[in-house]
């Protein structure tokens, strides 16, 4: 079915009385001036395609960041050193650290790579959860460090007891993705402290907080709270998620001066462009936009989980802008069938082969997703088991 046929009326028919479930999310999105979906461009896909595959912000950047980026055209002939310093200082102030404890990256992906390059080498190992965001292990292959994968617990959370036990004197890095991609589950603050105490002091504890801004669970806290007490902490954040700047590329890491100095030689000079640096300053200042985006995407996630519950598809409670849905069979053909309907969802995670990772789009996009999913995977009969 072409997206043009996936009209609102079509969804109203398909979803019957269920449209109400999206009302809250829809209202939340109307609250800001930014209720226009981000532009959709992808090879071989029509303009109306639904892209809920990469955990982005469907509303795009803050209007103030957009304005700042157009202003940056005036300085585009100059290297952005001064702006880099300004953004670094702003981030240091935000996190109560010194500017030389902060490093910028071309996306947080580059920061993860710098950490691998600085702290891993042949004979060392890197401890990660399975499944988690793959970048740390992917980059670690170059360093020829040994990967140690620790399966998630039965409730899809980091198994911190086993992860701590897996660390030894050869562990260069242990990676906590909090909230975890792809499950959206969190490491709670009480668990985190016990973990910090158990990990050898020489091991770098890399906490990836790409989805920090979406978390509502009060048992969660940023690892920044413990940075002074545990100097082996390195925290990584990105402007790609809540700030809606995935296409512009900016992320950062913060840790001890020693860690940041060890990473710096692996950084490309001027790895952040003038436009994204201007956008970052405007985005950090626009806290109202962050709150609106969080509200909207979290409301959408709740509405989606409610829809999935009606179809008796289990979901993993998520604190991020995506959710895992158990479709009960291999997700690969399902991902392909959804793509044929111009709905792009997340890739398959081999250790969770029946779970589909779905990012939050606008409520309208999620209605298109639900309708397409119901064509591809009929709702389960009432007595089917959830898991
Ligand atoms: C947990 C996590 N960390 C880091 C990244 C990398 O993001 P970026 O390089 O755009 O900052 C992603 C991207 O999806 C992610 O999910």
XYZ file of C-alpha atoms and ligand atoms in Angstrom:
403
model
C 0.000 0.000 0.000
C 1.394 3.412 -0.888
C 1.724 5.980 1.897
C -0.657 8.272 0.043
C -3.372 5.690 0.661
C -2.514 5.561 4.333
C -4.718 8.521 5.077
C -5.881 9.623 8.501
C -9.311 8.286 7.661
C -7.782 4.936 6.797
C -6.217 4.838 10.270
C -9.430 5.872 11.888
C -11.050 2.881 10.164
C -8.257 0.458 10.915
C -7.841 1.505 14.496
C -11.556 1.920 15.176
C -11.995 3.442 18.572
C -8.305 3.302 19.353
C -7.430 6.742 17.992
C -8.185 8.188 21.398
C -5.084 6.483 22.718
C -2.985 8.858 20.647
C -4.831 12.006 21.618
C -2.505 12.874 24.476
C 0.583 12.459 22.332
C -1.024 14.467 19.537
C -1.950 17.289 21.899
C 1.557 17.332 23.305
C 3.012 17.758 19.836
C 0.740 20.664 19.083
C 2.033 22.517 22.120
C 5.164 23.707 20.323
C 5.766 25.592 17.115
C 7.703 22.559 15.998
C 4.840 20.183 15.279
C 5.997 19.692 11.687
C 7.639 16.319 11.097
C 11.300 16.463 10.173
C 11.948 16.151 6.455
C 11.981 12.575 5.210
C 14.664 11.709 2.720
C 16.008 8.273 2.124
C 17.179 6.426 -0.964
C 14.264 4.859 -2.875
C 11.664 6.070 -0.433
C 8.841 8.480 -1.162
C 8.510 11.695 0.830
C 5.719 10.335 3.040
C 7.669 7.290 4.208
C 7.693 6.640 7.945
C 11.225 6.536 9.324
C 11.128 5.093 12.805
C 14.360 3.146 12.530
C 17.140 5.258 14.075
C 15.844 6.703 17.361
C 15.832 10.269 16.095
C 13.608 13.207 17.034
C 10.730 13.409 14.531
C 10.193 17.088 15.331
C 13.696 18.129 14.362
C 15.859 20.696 16.140
C 14.649 23.558 18.302
C 13.531 26.544 16.154
C 16.273 28.494 17.943
C 18.863 25.961 16.780
C 17.572 26.245 13.209
C 17.926 30.008 13.403
C 21.432 29.672 14.851
C 22.465 27.351 12.042
C 21.412 29.834 9.398
C 23.361 32.555 11.219
C 26.445 30.345 11.072
C 26.592 30.730 7.277
C 28.265 34.073 7.890
C 31.208 32.387 9.595
C 31.439 29.341 7.384
C 34.739 30.476 5.831
C 36.488 30.373 9.222
C 37.718 27.426 11.291
C 35.379 27.151 14.260
C 37.998 27.048 17.055
C 36.452 29.791 19.159
C 32.994 28.242 18.877
C 34.425 24.878 19.860
C 35.815 26.484 23.011
C 32.476 28.145 23.683
C 30.516 24.887 23.390
C 33.105 23.028 25.470
C 32.840 25.698 28.166
C 29.022 25.549 28.077
C 29.070 21.767 28.491
C 31.648 21.977 31.279
C 29.449 24.496 33.114
C 26.380 22.301 32.596
C 28.094 19.284 34.120
C 30.188 21.122 36.750
C 33.534 19.975 35.347
C 36.558 21.795 33.902
C 36.636 22.471 30.150
C 39.661 20.202 29.831
C 37.476 17.362 31.100
C 35.269 17.621 27.996
C 35.931 16.412 24.454
C 33.723 17.010 21.403
C 33.070 14.387 18.755
C 31.569 14.176 15.285
C 28.559 12.541 16.931
C 29.000 10.556 20.124
C 30.041 7.711 17.832
C 33.390 9.402 17.378
C 33.775 9.780 21.147
C 33.106 6.054 21.604
C 35.744 5.368 18.972
C 38.264 7.667 20.677
C 37.671 5.818 23.958
C 38.282 2.449 22.302
C 41.455 3.713 20.652
C 42.756 5.221 23.879
C 41.940 2.428 26.327
C 41.980 -0.821 24.331
C 44.779 -2.766 22.654
C 45.739 -6.412 21.962
C 45.699 -8.348 25.239
C 43.029 -6.080 26.760
C 39.323 -6.857 26.839
C 36.122 -4.842 26.646
C 33.009 -5.844 28.606
C 29.566 -5.027 27.185
C 25.962 -6.142 27.610
C 24.307 -8.267 24.915
C 22.402 -6.803 23.210
C 23.499 -3.198 23.438
C 24.516 -0.390 21.048
C 27.171 -2.040 18.878
C 29.591 0.850 18.205
C 31.966 0.171 21.101
C 32.485 -3.450 20.032
C 32.619 -2.561 16.344
C 35.384 0.015 16.876
C 37.154 -2.294 19.346
C 37.817 -4.788 16.533
C 40.446 -2.402 15.168
C 42.242 -2.420 18.519
C 42.162 -6.263 18.602
C 40.943 -6.217 22.204
C 38.841 -9.240 23.238
C 35.082 -8.713 23.408
C 33.279 -10.066 26.490
C 29.509 -10.034 26.022
C 27.298 -10.443 29.082
C 23.651 -11.326 28.297
C 20.942 -9.078 29.731
C 18.905 -10.332 32.691
C 15.541 -12.031 32.101
C 13.894 -8.596 32.395
C 16.159 -7.206 29.643
C 18.394 -5.112 31.894
C 22.167 -4.958 32.272
C 23.352 -7.884 34.409
C 25.662 -5.759 36.525
C 26.689 -8.569 38.861
C 27.966 -10.640 35.937
C 29.414 -7.612 34.158
C 31.420 -6.639 37.243
C 32.540 -10.262 37.699
C 33.694 -10.338 34.057
C 36.047 -7.380 34.597
C 39.648 -8.250 35.401
C 43.046 -6.580 35.337
C 43.033 -6.807 31.497
C 39.708 -4.992 31.123
C 40.347 -1.675 29.408
C 36.717 -0.621 29.143
C 33.342 -1.657 30.466
C 30.375 -0.146 28.609
C 27.055 0.746 30.244
C 24.407 2.043 27.880
C 21.903 3.819 30.109
C 19.138 3.712 28.933
C 20.149 0.707 26.875
C 19.738 0.646 23.121
C 17.833 -1.485 21.954
C 15.809 -2.381 25.071
C 15.236 1.087 26.562
C 15.799 -0.327 30.052
C 17.769 1.583 32.676
C 20.467 0.907 35.231
C 19.115 2.272 38.522
C 21.276 4.547 40.676
C 21.550 2.083 43.576
C 22.743 -0.670 41.220
C 25.135 1.711 39.521
C 26.936 2.636 42.735
C 27.438 -1.015 43.703
C 28.782 -1.634 40.209
C 31.232 1.279 40.406
C 32.558 -0.146 43.663
C 33.095 -3.613 42.165
C 34.853 -2.676 38.934
C 38.686 -2.483 39.151
C 39.854 1.128 39.558
C 42.102 0.859 36.480
C 39.147 -0.006 34.221
C 37.404 2.818 32.381
C 33.648 2.697 33.032
C 32.098 4.198 29.912
C 28.491 5.278 30.512
C 26.620 6.147 27.317
C 23.732 8.496 28.120
C 22.506 9.113 24.557
C 18.883 8.741 25.777
C 19.297 10.464 29.157
C 16.701 13.172 28.449
C 13.820 10.748 27.931
C 14.039 9.026 31.324
C 11.175 9.575 33.778
C 11.888 6.765 36.258
C 12.948 8.372 39.535
C 15.338 5.549 40.306
C 17.543 6.761 37.442
C 20.441 9.204 37.716
C 23.160 10.394 35.393
C 26.626 8.992 36.075
C 27.775 12.642 36.194
C 26.632 12.560 39.832
C 29.519 10.232 40.689
C 32.244 11.645 38.490
C 34.167 13.167 41.374
C 33.953 10.063 43.530
C 34.833 7.577 40.783
C 37.536 9.092 38.549
C 37.429 6.039 36.272
C 34.053 7.215 34.900
C 33.686 8.503 31.356
C 30.245 9.779 30.327
C 29.159 10.179 26.712
C 26.187 12.207 25.421
C 24.886 13.245 22.009
C 22.977 16.034 20.265
C 21.435 13.446 17.904
C 18.488 12.374 20.028
C 16.371 14.829 22.038
C 18.087 17.821 20.394
C 17.122 16.562 16.923
C 20.535 17.176 15.365
C 21.436 13.652 14.172
C 22.188 14.891 10.668
C 24.477 17.651 11.916
C 26.755 15.373 14.011
C 27.808 16.409 17.486
C 28.436 14.441 20.645
C 30.767 14.744 23.606
C 32.517 12.878 26.337
C 33.436 13.985 29.848
C 35.781 12.391 32.343
C 39.051 12.933 34.166
C 41.671 15.208 32.561
C 43.870 12.129 32.143
C 41.176 10.247 30.221
C 40.369 13.190 27.979
C 44.094 13.801 27.276
C 44.489 10.126 26.362
C 41.562 10.385 23.920
C 42.557 13.701 22.329
C 45.287 12.316 19.998
C 42.592 10.143 18.356
C 40.353 13.092 17.579
C 40.320 14.733 14.174
C 41.037 18.473 14.433
C 37.941 20.631 13.989
C 35.647 17.598 14.054
C 32.607 19.763 14.822
C 31.394 22.217 12.196
C 30.394 25.836 12.816
C 26.703 25.209 12.143
C 26.283 22.391 14.640
C 28.280 24.248 17.276
C 25.945 27.251 16.947
C 22.981 24.868 17.049
C 24.337 23.177 20.173
C 24.552 26.461 22.079
C 20.991 27.372 21.093
C 19.715 23.864 21.918
C 21.272 23.819 25.380
C 19.613 27.165 26.133
C 16.182 26.053 24.872
C 15.244 23.854 27.819
C 11.537 24.356 27.078
C 11.938 22.586 23.760
C 13.683 19.649 25.439
C 10.787 19.301 27.881
C 8.200 19.480 25.074
C 10.010 16.866 22.995
C 10.341 14.560 25.998
C 6.639 14.908 26.819
C 5.554 14.325 23.245
C 7.745 11.316 22.528
C 7.103 9.668 25.889
C 3.337 10.117 25.431
C 3.646 8.576 21.963
C 5.576 5.640 23.421
C 2.886 5.036 26.042
C 0.164 5.164 23.380
C 2.091 2.711 21.201
C 2.564 0.281 24.076
C -1.169 0.478 24.805
C -1.938 -0.361 21.156
C 0.471 -3.299 21.244
C -1.140 -4.552 24.423
C -4.499 -4.643 22.612
C -2.889 -6.902 20.008
C -1.279 -8.948 22.784
C 2.253 -8.217 21.592
C 4.590 -7.939 24.577
C 6.705 -4.789 24.840
C 9.720 -4.039 27.033
C 9.124 -1.118 29.427
C 11.300 1.589 27.884
C 12.643 4.899 29.181
C 13.858 6.026 25.766
C 12.407 7.201 22.438
C 12.016 3.652 21.141
C 10.399 0.450 22.268
C 10.911 -3.248 21.621
C 7.852 -5.216 20.487
C 7.766 -9.016 20.482
C 6.171 -10.020 17.196
C 6.525 -13.724 17.968
C 8.608 -14.769 14.946
C 11.829 -13.780 13.170
C 11.706 -10.008 12.649
C 13.661 -9.997 9.391
C 10.732 -10.733 7.009
C 8.567 -8.413 9.089
C 11.063 -5.571 8.748
C 11.074 -6.212 4.968
C 7.263 -6.333 4.739
C 6.968 -3.074 6.670
C 9.521 -1.500 4.358
C 7.401 -2.502 1.371
C 4.699 -0.404 3.031
C 7.192 2.468 3.385
C 7.540 2.026 7.121
C 11.170 1.719 8.257
C 11.793 0.167 11.664
C 14.995 -0.733 13.512
C 17.389 -3.493 12.511
C 17.301 -7.032 13.888
C 19.228 -7.646 17.106
C 20.340 -11.290 16.737
C 20.111 -12.138 20.453
C 16.482 -10.909 20.513
C 15.395 -12.274 17.111
C 11.621 -11.848 17.521
C 11.741 -8.311 18.895
C 11.181 -5.312 16.649
C 12.773 -2.016 17.687
C 10.466 0.857 16.879
C 11.488 4.505 17.342
C 8.985 7.219 18.169
C 7.735 9.231 15.211
C 4.858 11.694 15.281
C 1.532 10.251 16.495
C 0.356 10.208 12.863
C 3.424 8.231 11.823
C 2.871 5.781 14.660
C -0.705 5.269 13.523
C 0.667 4.404 10.084
C 3.078 1.979 11.716
C 0.316 0.284 13.752
C -1.876 -0.099 10.670
C 1.008 -1.540 8.640
C 2.021 -3.898 11.453
C -1.549 -5.175 11.724
C -1.437 -6.028 8.024
C 1.861 -7.866 8.416
C 1.416 -9.462 11.854
C -2.239 -10.060 12.749
C -3.078 -9.379 16.416
C -2.498 -12.475 18.513
C -5.506 -14.556 19.566
C -6.724 -13.719 23.053
C -5.236 -16.758 24.723
C -1.779 -16.617 23.100
C 1.101 -16.310 25.540
C 2.672 -12.896 25.729
C 6.321 -13.926 25.872
C 23.391 4.421 22.717
C 23.905 5.202 21.560
N 25.086 5.808 21.671
C 25.604 6.516 20.666
C 24.933 6.626 19.464
C 25.601 7.380 18.354
O 24.934 8.537 18.078
P 25.647 9.788 17.394
O 26.938 9.331 16.814
O 24.677 10.256 16.393
O 25.862 10.760 18.515
C 23.697 6.011 19.299
C 22.976 6.120 18.027
O 21.912 5.629 17.818
C 23.177 5.266 20.378
O 22.020 4.627 20.287
